[in-house]
Every structure is written in structure tokens, then in C-alpha cells.
Coordinates of C-alpha atoms in Angstrom, one line a residue:
M1 CA -54.5 81.5 67.0
V2 CA -51.3 79.6 67.6
W3 CA -52.7 76.6 65.7
G4 CA -53.6 78.8 62.7
L5 CA -50.1 80.3 62.6
A6 CA -48.5 76.8 62.9
F7 CA -49.5 75.8 59.3
V8 CA -46.4 77.4 57.8
A9 CA -44.2 75.6 60.3
Q10 CA -45.8 72.2 59.7
S11 CA -45.6 72.6 56.0
A12 CA -41.9 73.5 56.1
A13 CA -41.0 70.5 58.2
A14 CA -43.1 68.1 56.1
D15 CA -40.8 68.9 53.1
N16 CA -37.7 67.4 54.9
I17 CA -38.8 64.8 57.5
G18 CA -41.5 62.1 57.8
S19 CA -44.8 62.7 59.6
F20 CA -44.0 60.3 62.5
T21 CA -40.5 61.8 62.9
F22 CA -41.9 65.3 63.0
N23 CA -44.7 64.5 65.4
A24 CA -42.3 62.5 67.6
A25 CA -39.9 65.4 67.8
R26 CA -42.7 68.0 68.6
C27 CA -44.2 65.8 71.2
V28 CA -40.9 65.2 73.0
L29 CA -40.2 68.9 73.0
A30 CA -43.7 69.7 74.2
A31 CA -43.4 67.2 77.1
A32 CA -40.0 68.6 78.1
F33 CA -41.3 72.2 78.0
L34 CA -44.4 71.3 80.2
F35 CA -42.2 69.3 82.6
V36 CA -40.1 72.4 83.2
I37 CA -43.3 74.5 83.7
M38 CA -44.4 71.9 86.3
L39 CA -41.1 72.1 88.1
I40 CA -41.2 75.9 88.2
R41 CA -44.8 75.7 89.5
R42 CA -43.9 73.1 92.1
G43 CA -41.0 75.3 93.3
S44 CA -43.3 78.3 93.7
R45 CA -45.7 76.3 95.7
L46 CA -43.0 75.1 98.0
I47 CA -41.8 78.7 98.6
S48 CA -45.4 79.8 99.3
K49 CA -46.1 76.7 101.4
K50 CA -49.1 75.8 99.3
K51 CA -48.0 72.4 98.3
K52 CA -50.8 69.8 98.5
P53 CA -50.2 66.2 99.6
A54 CA -50.0 63.7 96.9
N55 CA -53.3 61.8 96.2
A56 CA -52.9 58.3 94.8
G57 CA -56.4 58.3 93.3
E58 CA -55.8 61.6 91.5
N59 CA -52.5 60.4 90.2
K60 CA -54.1 57.4 88.7
K61 CA -56.7 59.6 87.0
L62 CA -54.0 61.8 85.7
L63 CA -52.1 58.9 84.2
L64 CA -55.3 57.4 82.6
G65 CA -56.5 60.8 81.3
G66 CA -53.1 61.7 79.9
A67 CA -52.8 58.2 78.3
L68 CA -56.2 58.3 76.6
C69 CA -55.7 61.9 75.4
G70 CA -52.3 60.9 74.0
A71 CA -53.7 58.0 72.1
A72 CA -56.5 60.1 70.6
L73 CA -54.1 62.9 69.8
F74 CA -51.8 60.3 68.1
A75 CA -54.6 59.2 65.8
G76 CA -55.9 62.7 64.9
M77 CA -52.5 64.2 64.4
N78 CA -51.0 61.5 62.2
L79 CA -54.2 60.8 60.1
Q80 CA -54.3 64.5 59.3
Q81 CA -50.7 64.6 58.1
F82 CA -50.9 61.4 56.1
G83 CA -54.2 62.6 54.6
I84 CA -52.6 65.8 53.3
A85 CA -49.7 63.7 51.8
A86 CA -52.2 61.3 50.1
Y87 CA -53.9 63.9 48.0
P88 CA -52.9 64.0 44.3
P89 CA -51.3 67.2 42.9
E90 CA -54.5 68.3 41.3
A91 CA -56.4 68.3 44.6
A92 CA -56.6 71.4 46.8
A93 CA -55.0 69.4 49.6
S94 CA -54.8 72.1 52.3
G95 CA -58.3 73.4 51.7
R96 CA -59.9 70.0 51.6
A97 CA -58.0 68.8 54.7
G98 CA -58.9 72.0 56.6
F99 CA -62.6 71.6 55.8
L100 CA -62.8 67.8 56.5
T101 CA -60.8 68.1 59.7
A102 CA -63.3 70.7 60.9
T103 CA -66.2 68.3 60.6
Y104 CA -65.5 67.4 64.2
V105 CA -67.7 70.4 64.8
I106 CA -70.6 68.2 63.5
M107 CA -69.4 64.9 65.0
I108 CA -69.2 66.2 68.6
P109 CA -72.9 67.4 68.8
I110 CA -74.0 64.1 67.2
V111 CA -72.1 62.0 69.7
Q112 CA -73.4 64.2 72.6
R113 CA -77.0 63.9 71.3
I114 CA -76.7 60.1 71.0
T115 CA -75.5 60.0 74.6
G116 CA -78.4 62.0 75.8
K117 CA -76.9 65.5 75.9
K118 CA -79.4 68.3 74.9
L119 CA -78.0 71.1 72.7
S120 CA -79.3 74.6 72.8
L121 CA -80.7 76.3 69.6
P122 CA -77.8 78.8 69.5
V123 CA -75.3 76.0 69.5
I124 CA -77.1 74.1 66.8
L125 CA -77.3 77.2 64.6
S126 CA -73.6 77.8 65.3
V127 CA -72.6 74.3 64.1
I128 CA -74.5 74.9 60.8
G129 CA -73.0 78.4 60.4
C130 CA -69.5 77.1 61.2
I131 CA -69.6 74.3 58.6
A132 CA -71.0 76.6 56.0
G133 CA -68.3 79.1 56.7
M134 CA -65.6 76.5 56.6
Y135 CA -66.9 75.3 53.2
L136 CA -66.7 78.8 51.8
L137 CA -63.2 79.4 53.2
C138 CA -61.6 76.0 52.4
M139 CA -63.4 74.5 49.4
N140 CA -63.0 77.0 46.5
G141 CA -63.0 74.2 44.0
G142 CA -65.8 72.1 45.5
F143 CA -65.4 68.4 46.2
G144 CA -65.0 67.1 42.6
G145 CA -64.7 63.4 43.6
I146 CA -63.6 61.5 46.7
Y147 CA -59.9 60.9 47.4
L148 CA -58.1 58.6 49.8
G149 CA -57.0 61.8 51.5
D150 CA -60.6 62.7 52.2
I151 CA -61.2 59.4 54.0
L152 CA -58.0 59.9 56.1
E153 CA -59.1 63.4 57.0
L154 CA -62.5 62.2 58.1
G155 CA -60.7 59.7 60.3
C156 CA -58.6 62.6 61.6
A157 CA -61.8 64.4 62.5
A158 CA -63.1 61.4 64.3
G159 CA -59.8 61.2 66.2
F160 CA -60.0 64.8 67.3
T161 CA -63.7 64.3 68.2
C162 CA -62.6 61.5 70.6
Y163 CA -59.8 63.8 71.8
I164 CA -62.1 66.7 72.7
L165 CA -64.6 64.4 74.4
V166 CA -61.8 62.7 76.4
V167 CA -60.4 66.1 77.5
D168 CA -63.9 67.1 78.6
H169 CA -64.3 63.9 80.7
F170 CA -61.0 64.6 82.5
S171 CA -61.4 68.4 82.6
G172 CA -61.4 68.5 86.4
L173 CA -57.8 67.4 86.6
D174 CA -54.6 69.4 86.5
G175 CA -54.5 70.5 82.9
I176 CA -50.7 71.0 82.6
A177 CA -50.0 67.6 84.1
V178 CA -52.5 65.9 81.8
S179 CA -51.0 67.7 78.8
C180 CA -47.5 66.7 79.7
I181 CA -48.5 63.0 80.1
Q182 CA -50.4 63.1 76.8
F183 CA -47.3 64.3 74.9
V184 CA -45.1 61.6 76.5
V185 CA -47.6 58.9 75.4
C186 CA -48.1 60.4 71.9
G187 CA -44.4 60.9 71.5
I188 CA -43.6 57.3 72.4
M189 CA -46.2 56.0 69.9
C190 CA -44.9 58.3 67.2
A191 CA -41.3 57.3 67.9
I192 CA -42.2 53.6 67.7
C193 CA -43.9 54.1 64.3
M194 CA -41.0 56.3 63.2
L195 CA -38.5 53.5 63.8
I196 CA -40.7 51.0 62.0
F197 CA -41.9 52.9 59.0
E198 CA -39.4 55.8 58.5
K199 CA -35.7 56.4 58.4
P200 CA -35.1 59.3 60.7
D201 CA -32.2 61.6 59.6
F202 CA -30.5 63.6 62.4
N203 CA -29.3 66.2 59.9
A204 CA -32.8 66.7 58.6
L205 CA -34.1 67.1 62.1
T206 CA -31.4 69.8 62.9
E207 CA -32.3 71.6 59.7
A208 CA -35.9 71.7 60.7
W209 CA -35.2 72.9 64.3
L210 CA -37.2 76.1 63.9
P211 CA -40.5 74.5 62.7
I212 CA -40.1 71.7 65.3
A213 CA -39.5 74.3 68.0
Y214 CA -42.6 76.3 67.1
A215 CA -44.8 73.2 66.7
G216 CA -43.4 71.7 70.0
I217 CA -43.4 74.6 72.3
I218 CA -46.1 77.0 70.9
S219 CA -48.5 74.8 68.9
S220 CA -48.3 71.7 71.1
G221 CA -47.0 72.7 74.5
T222 CA -49.0 75.9 74.7
G223 CA -51.9 75.5 72.3
Y224 CA -53.1 72.0 73.4
T225 CA -52.5 72.8 77.1
L226 CA -54.6 76.0 76.8
Q227 CA -57.3 73.8 75.2
I228 CA -57.3 71.4 78.1
I229 CA -57.5 74.2 80.6
G230 CA -60.1 76.1 78.6
Q231 CA -62.4 73.1 78.3
K232 CA -63.0 73.3 82.0
Y233 CA -65.2 76.3 81.2
A234 CA -66.8 75.3 77.9
E235 CA -68.9 72.3 76.8
P236 CA -67.4 70.2 73.9
A237 CA -69.7 71.5 71.2
V238 CA -69.0 75.1 72.0
A239 CA -65.2 74.4 72.4
S240 CA -65.1 72.8 69.0
I241 CA -66.8 75.8 67.4
I242 CA -64.3 78.2 69.0
M243 CA -61.3 76.0 68.0
S244 CA -62.5 76.0 64.4
L245 CA -61.3 79.6 64.2
E246 CA -57.9 78.0 63.6
S247 CA -58.6 78.0 59.9
V248 CA -59.7 81.7 60.0
F249 CA -56.4 82.6 61.7
A250 CA -54.5 80.5 59.1
A251 CA -56.1 82.4 56.3
A252 CA -55.6 85.8 58.0
A253 CA -51.9 84.9 58.6
G254 CA -51.5 84.0 54.9
W255 CA -53.1 87.3 54.0
L256 CA -51.1 89.5 56.4
I257 CA -47.7 87.8 56.5
L258 CA -47.4 86.0 53.1
G259 CA -49.4 88.4 51.0
E260 CA -51.9 85.8 49.9
A261 CA -55.2 87.3 48.6
L262 CA -58.5 86.4 50.1
S263 CA -61.5 86.3 47.7
P264 CA -64.9 87.6 48.6
R265 CA -66.0 84.0 49.0
E266 CA -63.2 83.3 51.5
L267 CA -63.9 86.5 53.4
A268 CA -67.5 85.6 53.7
G269 CA -66.5 82.2 55.1
C270 CA -64.3 83.8 57.7
A271 CA -67.2 86.1 58.7
L272 CA -69.6 83.1 59.0
V273 CA -67.2 81.2 61.2
F274 CA -66.7 84.2 63.4
A275 CA -70.4 84.8 63.6
A276 CA -70.9 81.1 64.6
V277 CA -68.4 81.5 67.4
L278 CA -70.3 84.6 68.7
C279 CA -73.7 82.8 68.3
S280 CA -72.4 79.8 70.3
Q281 CA -71.9 82.2 73.3
I282 CA -75.6 83.2 73.4
K283 CA -77.3 81.6 76.4
A284 CA -80.6 80.0 75.8
P285 CA -83.4 81.6 77.9
A286 CA -84.1 79.7 81.1
K287 CA -87.5 78.1 81.4
Q288 CA -89.9 79.8 83.7
A289 CA -91.2 77.8 86.6
D290 CA -94.9 77.1 86.7

């Protein structure tokens, strides 16, 4: 939900500051926000005398997991933003980007199948229904040719596929700590690229403080952290289907807040994605023992 509502904030900031600058600012703010949360949590543990002794092995895993998550997030986040900017004026940039980004819903089961993971029939049907719904919701004008932005958005989907799978691999660790580290890593990478490729303007940053605050604290610090914690209880294919509801919430927010009309086709797309999420929660019947 918070990712869907973040579209307005990201679009507003993109009009004034560069992609690397915006992402660096949001990552730094997210890391600071999560660091404060960690300090508060540590203080509460000290008061209740529930503090656990430090474990060197676990700290190494936290650093490795956070670094890998941050690198994958850097790729997905920036490829998405640059893909949107690369579309020509005649292309439906937001719709195409939204649909192509959501193809991680297909990529994740493919990777899992290649690596020997068996998928249940409800999950397979959910993937098909989700992609069909996303097409109806996002692609009103069809494809109509391939743009550079399409290639960048597919790269973005691959980046988020890696991100979701890496999060799954390290899902047993402290989710808040992993998230804080990932934003430090991603923020440093964005800041380096910002200094090389962009000319950051402090005045532009201060003018965009509200979009940066929402993207940093709510979309990043809260949304991505909830994803990491939530993936402890959901396999990657199911998690990706649930997270694709981002586009449905974005469309609903545009309808309710901005007064944007939803066509019957778009409403059908929303319904299909929602049905896919419900279908993904159906448990396959267990095999009877002989």
C-alpha cells in the first residue's frame, strides 16, 4: 500500500532533482530512521534485561545480507527511474514501466524452477492471473513497439527478482538490521553515482523535502523493512504476487485522491490481480501416504 501511494511523491521529486540524487537522499533518510528504531529497540531490551550477547558469525551474515540486498536494490531502483525517463513523450511511460517492472512475478518462479523448487498449481495460476491483470491495468495502448525504456524496465525487474531472492536467503536474520545496512550500502552507491553523473543542488533538495521524506521514511524505511520481515513467512513467488498489489493501490489512490477515472478494463485488471493474490494463498492438498 505504501509503495502504491509513493508514486505521487516519486514523480514530484523527479521533476526537480536527478534520479541518483533522489535515491541517495531517500536511502540516507531511511537508514537514519531505521538506526533510530534500532536504538529504541536496544534500549527497551536493556530495560527488560532481554539483551542477547553479540554473535560474530551473525554480525557477518547481517553485513553480507545487507550489502547484497543494497546492491540489488540499487540496480532495481535506479534502472526503474532511468527507464521511465528514457521513454519518449508518446509512450505511456508509467503504465509500461509498471507492467514491465511487475514481470518479476514471472522471473522469480522461473528462477526457482531452474534451481529445483517445485511450485504448486495455485501459485502457477496466480502468476498467470497476475500478469494478465497487470496488462489490463497498465497497458491501455498495448506495446506498439519496443523502446529503450522497456529494456531498462526489464533490467529493473531482473534487479528486483535478485533482491527478493536475496531477501529470502537471509530471511532468518534481524529484518530491521538488514534493512538499515542495505540502505547504507545503496545510499553510498547512489551518492557516488550522483557525484559522478549529476550536479546535486541543495536548494532543489530542500524544495523536495516532502517527497523525499515520504519516500525515505514511509516507502523505503517502512515498506522495504516490512517486506524483509514479511518474507520470513512467505516464499518468494507468493511474496512477489502480493507485492504486485502496489500497482492496484497506485491506481486506487489516483482514483480516490486525484480523481482519475478507471476504465472497465482497468477495473478488471485490478480485480484479476486481487484474485491472483487470493489464489496464491490456497494451499495445495497434501499427498496421501500409501
